[in-house]
Amino acid sequence: MNGVETRTNYLNAEYGLLSWLLTRDHKRIAILYLVSVTIMFAIGGLFAAAVRLELLTPQGDLLAADTYNKMFSMHGIIMVFFFLLPAIPATLGNFLIPMMIGARDLAFPRINLLSWYLYVIGALFTLYAMVTGGVDTGWTFYTPFSTTASNTNVVPTAIGIFINGFSGILTGLNFIVTIHRMRAPGLTWFRLPLFVWAHYATSLIQVLGTPVLAITLVMVALERAFHFGIFDPAYGGDPLLFQHLFWFYSHPAVYIMILPAMGVISELVTCFSRKSIFGYSFVALSSVAIAVLGFLVWAHHMFVTGMSVYAAMIFSFISFGVAIPSAVKVFNWTATLYKGSISYSAPMLYALGFIGLFTIGGLTGLFLATLGVDVHVTDTYFVVAHFHYVMVGGTIMAYLGGLHFWWPKITGRLYPEIWARISAAIVFLGFNLTFFPQFILGYLGMPRRYHVYPDEFQVLNVLSTAGASILGVGYLLPFIYLGWSMRYGALAPANPWGATGLEWETPSPPPTENFETPPVVTRPAYAYDLEEVTVG
Amino acid sequence: MASNFALFPERASTVAGEVDALYLFLVAVSGFFAVLIAALVVVFAIKYRRRAEDERPQAIHGSLALELAWTIIPFGLAMVMFFWGAKVYITLAVPPPNAMEVFVVGKQWMWKLQHLEGKREINELHVPVGQPIKLTMTSEDVIHSFYVPAFRIKQDAIPGRYTTAWFEPTKVGTYHLFCAEYCGTEHAKMIGRIVVMEPAEYQAWLAGTATTAVAAVPAAKPEDQQAAMAAAGAELFQKLGCVSCHRAQAGALGPSLAGLFGHNVALQDGSTVVADEDYIRESILNPQAKIVAGYQPIMPTFKGLVNEEQLMQLIAYIKTGKAGTETQ
Ligand code: HEM
Ligand SMILES: [Cu+2]
């Protein structure tokens, strides 16, 4: 390229578009994902902007009712299925898991490529549905609205999500087999990086949960086409059956989004405080506990559907149960900082921001698990605020933090540190200004999915829209300077942060086969006290 | 409802205070933990900032005592939230026995409400202050959700089944009624109001200037003034021919419905069901689903012949315990 880089690595090993589209290298596939989820994030973000602008005033003066409904639906569908779910596993997970465990590639490289194609086909289907009329069901597709009442492109959208679901299942399977079978000699389970543990737990959910979503969407399509009477009482069906099936997948799905994020945060917090994680095995096993318990709480989305008081109490109880392992993680990250050597590098700023936002998101989850309070706040902006704190505050902070952290490894270049710190700060401030007012709005009683609203809600909505424009800038900056750094950034050494972990022992960017000599592991993860200080 | 900006919602029902107390407890507990975590993070980040590039802090691998402490203490607090929340939920779920009944049908995009006295309203519900009101609701099309923030109540109205909610207004005034479950194009405009009146005013409203009373409801029999809705049901009972089979006579083709409501019914297959609103509704729309022991499955379906409001009227009539005992 510019003459400095002569070593062969995965980026320059082959040239040409086809060498990318037919690659079986997990690192190149990770890049393919990186590009595609970024595009989807941008599209989903544009819809968010439209929604937020409409809400600037109480009247429906910007968008017609149907347009607004399509905007928030497409925003949710794209963000959930085509950004949040794949973002960390498919990009960072794909790139890092084989390297972190000292393997050459994933167990099934061809299936890995197939996963990406399924993702793209699913995304194209959904985008097609969008440009040919859109869909107005919300990302939750509640019946019988979605099966009978909506006359938008429900089926093409569902097909898109269905296809994309297989992408997730295959990636999950690939990770599970890889983590079981391909660890380097000496890398026992309890020496695995927590990032790998988190992805292991995530993959279990993807493999066990996603088929339920797939089947449910098939049923929606059948019901729409042939009025089978599965969900619509007009044909003898049960409208609540859909909600049970949908949340049986979609509640665990929020852990598909947040568990990998927690894995990233564990890596960042240890590296930038140069400390072994506090309570390694508690953090590792809490991922598995969250994955398992996450399957048992779905009906806490349904407390006002008229379910029996006993059922409601059971689901409320287990929901509190699943909160505990999440709390344990936050405490352990905080304790890891104690007596550390803390550097304020940009990835660490993102990680600390994550702890703040995730704590608020998690604590407000307790409100929703508390039966008597949930009745008032469910389906209001309180819920919108809560899930944005967890999914957007949590997942995206971790994703950006992780992207910055491993950027030198992925691209072989360093990003401009000062810009990265500035944007981390902007994201944090903009985020809180956008979503904190929504908690208050929710308790005041503003229902979600409203494009017009009573006047007294306006002030808080204006604050929220103002915050969103700041947040938008915060998300835009990394696009620019990370893009810039690919060409002009300083060349990165193998280990710019002085981090532990096998991925830092190979050059940046890594060679196609990851390691010149297969590594052997003799230490626990995060042995920062045993490591010689060699930054570079 | 008038002012342009608020930070706390109006409190206008007996349960609102209970919900708020629990909410404030949650705010206090989570506020405490949020501030604690934030303070620790900030203090540690400053106190232990990296001072030399080659600094190597001592590893601290963990502490079982701490892990137990920060598992058990949050769990204990969570249990307080759980039980308190369940208690409030039960309060919300069980209407007091003296509650006045109102029937609610959600429909894209309006709320149709009907008082037992027969009065009908659209997107507006008048109720007397200090009187518990029980709502029985269903939907004609998709799922809606009956939400009155000032009362802290919300309940989905689901097609094909009946759900209930109740409230006792404590303050005269006008309050938002929202649809909280996304239901299509005009979801955001499916807004109504609850008008809470002094009991005397309410009586005047009921009796008097009753412009919204709908002609379709026949005038209640004088001795039955309180239950025009049941009267409408009785009328339907005749008109639809229910009475030809369901009469309180030996040898009738169908079981007598007198005194049926709320009691156990023995079925052909040996099981029993409680004759509640859902059972009656199902028996009218899908009579073959549950056959009463000792009868033939000959009842025709009335699906398509009765709408949700008429179903509610029939149910109100059956609830009186007199269905089929009087002939006109
Ligand atoms: C600047 C950033 C964002 C803003 C201002 C924003 C705003 C909004 C708004 C106003 C709604 C509609 C709420 C409603 O009417 O119910 C919404 C819904 C939603 N948002 Fe965002 N959002 C942002 C970013 C994101 C991101 C990054 C994600 C995920 C990656 C996300 C996921 C969702 C989901 C899943 C929904 C639910 C959609 C539905 O109700 O069907 N949002 N967002
Ligand atoms: Cu509605």
Short mmCIF file of C-alpha atoms in Angstrom, two decimals, chain B residues 103 114-118 217 224 226-237 312-320 326:
data_model
loop_
_atom_site.label_atom_id
_atom_site.label_comp_id
_atom_site.label_asym_id
_atom_site.label_seq_id
_atom_site.Cartn_x
_atom_site.Cartn_y
_atom_site.Cartn_z
CA PHE B 103 -68.80 -2.66 29.83
CA GLN B 114 -71.94 1.02 28.22
CA HIS B 115 -73.37 1.48 31.70
CA LEU B 116 -75.53 -1.18 33.27
CA GLU B 117 -78.33 1.34 33.22
CA GLY B 118 -78.18 1.17 29.48
CA VAL B 217 -81.57 -0.01 23.72
CA ASP B 224 -86.00 -3.15 36.37
CA GLN B 226 -81.28 -0.44 37.25
CA ALA B 227 -80.53 -2.94 34.56
CA ALA B 228 -81.45 -1.68 31.17
CA MET B 229 -78.54 -3.57 29.83
CA ALA B 230 -80.00 -6.82 31.09
CA ALA B 231 -83.32 -5.73 29.64
CA ALA B 232 -81.72 -5.33 26.28
CA GLY B 233 -80.30 -8.79 26.76
CA ALA B 234 -83.72 -10.17 27.61
CA GLU B 235 -85.09 -8.68 24.44
CA LEU B 236 -82.33 -10.31 22.44
CA PHE B 237 -82.93 -13.57 24.24
CA MET B 312 -72.37 -8.23 26.75
CA GLN B 313 -76.11 -7.52 26.98
CA LEU B 314 -76.93 -11.22 26.85
CA ILE B 315 -74.37 -11.88 29.54
CA ALA B 316 -75.82 -9.11 31.68
CA TYR B 317 -79.23 -10.75 31.29
CA ILE B 318 -77.96 -14.20 32.19
CA LYS B 319 -76.26 -12.68 35.21
CA THR B 320 -79.61 -11.55 36.57
CA GLU B 326 -90.12 -15.14 32.13
#
